[in-house]
Structure formats: structure tokens, C-alpha cells
Coordinates of C-alpha atoms in Angstrom, one line a residue:
X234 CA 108.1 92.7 101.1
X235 CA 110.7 95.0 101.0
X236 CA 113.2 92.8 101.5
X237 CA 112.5 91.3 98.6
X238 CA 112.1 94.7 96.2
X239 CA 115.4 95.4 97.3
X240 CA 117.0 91.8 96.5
X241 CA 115.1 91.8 93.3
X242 CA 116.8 95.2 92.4
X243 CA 120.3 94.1 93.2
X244 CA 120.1 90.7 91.6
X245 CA 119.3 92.2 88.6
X246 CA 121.8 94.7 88.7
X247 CA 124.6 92.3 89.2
X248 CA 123.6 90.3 86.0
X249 CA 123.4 93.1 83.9
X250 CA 127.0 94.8 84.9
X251 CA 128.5 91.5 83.7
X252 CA 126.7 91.9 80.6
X253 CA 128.3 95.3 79.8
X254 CA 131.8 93.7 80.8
X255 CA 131.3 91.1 77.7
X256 CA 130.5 94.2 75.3
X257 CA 133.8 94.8 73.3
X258 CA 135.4 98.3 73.1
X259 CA 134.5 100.1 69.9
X260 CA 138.0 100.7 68.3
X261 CA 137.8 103.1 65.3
X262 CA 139.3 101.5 62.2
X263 CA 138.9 97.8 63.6
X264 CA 136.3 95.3 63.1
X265 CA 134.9 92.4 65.2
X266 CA 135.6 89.4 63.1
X267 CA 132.3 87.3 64.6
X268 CA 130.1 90.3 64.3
X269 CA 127.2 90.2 61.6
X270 CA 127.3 90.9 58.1
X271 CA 124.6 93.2 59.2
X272 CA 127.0 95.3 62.0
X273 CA 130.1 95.1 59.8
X274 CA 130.9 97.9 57.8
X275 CA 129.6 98.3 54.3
X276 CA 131.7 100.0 51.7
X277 CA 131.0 103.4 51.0
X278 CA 129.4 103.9 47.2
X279 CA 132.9 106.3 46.6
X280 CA 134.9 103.6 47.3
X281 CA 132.9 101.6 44.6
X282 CA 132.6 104.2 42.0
X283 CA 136.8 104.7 43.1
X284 CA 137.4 101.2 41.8
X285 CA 140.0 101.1 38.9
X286 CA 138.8 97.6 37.6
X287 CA 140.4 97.5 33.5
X288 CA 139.3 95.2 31.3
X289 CA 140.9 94.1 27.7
X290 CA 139.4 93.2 24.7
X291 CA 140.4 92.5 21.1
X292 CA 138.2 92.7 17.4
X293 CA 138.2 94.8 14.0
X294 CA 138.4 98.3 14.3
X295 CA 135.1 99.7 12.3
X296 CA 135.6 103.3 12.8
X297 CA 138.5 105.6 14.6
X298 CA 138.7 109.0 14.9
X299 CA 139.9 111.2 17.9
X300 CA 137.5 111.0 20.3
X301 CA 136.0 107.4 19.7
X302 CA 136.7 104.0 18.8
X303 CA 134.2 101.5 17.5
X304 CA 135.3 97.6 17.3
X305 CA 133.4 94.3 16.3
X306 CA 133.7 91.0 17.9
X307 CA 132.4 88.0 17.1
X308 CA 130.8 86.6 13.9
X309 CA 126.9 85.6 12.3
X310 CA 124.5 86.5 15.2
X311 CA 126.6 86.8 17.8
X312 CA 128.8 89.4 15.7
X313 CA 128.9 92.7 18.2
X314 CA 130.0 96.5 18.0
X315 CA 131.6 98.1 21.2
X316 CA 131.7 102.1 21.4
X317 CA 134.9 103.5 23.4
X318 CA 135.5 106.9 24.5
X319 CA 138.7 108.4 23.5
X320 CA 140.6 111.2 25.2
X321 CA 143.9 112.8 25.6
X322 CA 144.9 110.2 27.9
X323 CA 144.6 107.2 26.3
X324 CA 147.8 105.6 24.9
X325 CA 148.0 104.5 21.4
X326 CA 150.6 102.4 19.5
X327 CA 151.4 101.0 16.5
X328 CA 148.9 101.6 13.5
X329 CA 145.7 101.6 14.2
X330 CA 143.3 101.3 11.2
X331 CA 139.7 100.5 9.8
X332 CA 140.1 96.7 8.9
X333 CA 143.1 95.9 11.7
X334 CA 142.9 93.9 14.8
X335 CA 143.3 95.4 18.0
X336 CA 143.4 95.0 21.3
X337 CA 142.3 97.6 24.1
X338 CA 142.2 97.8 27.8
X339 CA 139.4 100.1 29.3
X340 CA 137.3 100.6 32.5
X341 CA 134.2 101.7 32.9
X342 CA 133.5 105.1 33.4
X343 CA 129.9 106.1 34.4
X344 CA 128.2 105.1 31.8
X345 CA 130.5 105.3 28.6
X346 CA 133.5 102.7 28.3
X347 CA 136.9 104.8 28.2
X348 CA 139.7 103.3 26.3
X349 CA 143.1 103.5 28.2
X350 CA 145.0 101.6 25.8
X351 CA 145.1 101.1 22.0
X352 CA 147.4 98.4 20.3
X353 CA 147.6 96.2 17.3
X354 CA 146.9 92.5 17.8
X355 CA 147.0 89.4 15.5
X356 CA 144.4 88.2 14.7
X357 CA 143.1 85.0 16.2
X358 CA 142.8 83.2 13.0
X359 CA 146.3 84.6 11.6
X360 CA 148.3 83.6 15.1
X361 CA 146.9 79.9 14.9
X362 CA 148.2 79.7 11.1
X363 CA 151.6 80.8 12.3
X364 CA 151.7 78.5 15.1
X365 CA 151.1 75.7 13.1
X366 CA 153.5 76.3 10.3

């Protein structure tokens, strides 16, 4: 009987310390390319609130002063108003009036939408005419 405790004890020893051999190192900074979706790294909510993702957009400036910018798009029901956030970063060219076309490039920012660039743009309507002439 004791015989067999003992060759119970080393056979299962010697299948588990080839298991451990099969583990993979843990190497900081590297990533095991069959592992999970559930074991692999998630990114860190900085990184995502980090992201620099811009965005452009054109319409009819309705109101500009020096700390916002107010556009419409569209036309009928589907006509829309978009609020920007001005600051002293935020580059501006050309003229930039009630009634003209721009275009802007912005990120979000939290939960306002920051204008980063301000410039004037044809309209849509006005560049086809000239295209076809």
C-alpha cells in the first residue's frame, strides 16, 4: 500500500513539472500573440481619453465671437447647428463671417467640441457651378 502512495505521488509530480515547463516566461512590455482577448492587455482609459482623433467639417457660420463658433449644416429637417469652443489656440484664417462657408477641424474635448482650425470654404453649391463652367 505504500508502494503505491509513494508511486502515485511521483507520477503526479512528474506530469505537473512538465506542465510548468510549457508556461511562457512573463516578459514585461511583450504579449503572447495566442493568448485570450480576456489575458491581453486592455488599454488604459488615459490612453483613451489621450487620443488626438480631429475631425473636419464644413457649413454657414451663424454666430462667431471669441470664445465660440456656431455653424449649420444641412437643409429642411435635417438642417443642424454645431456649437465649438474657441480658445487662444485655435488657428483662424481668412475672413470669417455670419453668412460664409467654413470649414473647421476639431476633436472632442470632454464634453464640448474645440475648434483647432478655422478657414473659409466654397461652398458646395458654388464649387460645382465653377466646375461646370
Amino acid at each position: 500500500m505504500r508502494k503505491m502512495q509513494t508511486a502515485a505521488i511521483v507520477l503526479g509530480a512528474m506530469l505537473a513539472v512538465p506542465m510548468t515547463g510549457l508556461a511562457a516566461p512573463a516578459v514585461p512590455g511583450q504579449t503572447n500573440a495566442t493568448a485570450p482577448k480576456s489575458l491581453k492587455p486592455a488599454k488604459s482609459a488615459s490612453a483613451k481619453a489621450t487620443s488626438t482623433a480631429t475631425h473636419s467639417i464644413r457649413g454657414v457660420v451663424k454666430s462667431v465671437d471669441s470664445n465660440s463658433l456656431v455653424i449649420e449644416r444641412g437643409a429642411g429637417k435635417k438642417k443642424k447647428e454645431m456649437t465649438f469652443a474657441l480658445d487662444g489656440t485655435t488657428r483662424r484664417t481668412g475672413d470669417i463671417n455670419v453668412g460664409s462657408t467654413v470649414a473647421v477641424h476639431y476633436k472632442n474635448d470632454a464634453s464640448k467640441l474645440m475648434a483647432l482650425d478655422i478657414q473659409p470654404a466654397k461652398a458646395k453649391g458654388a464649387a460645382r457651378k465653377a466646375a461646370a463652367h
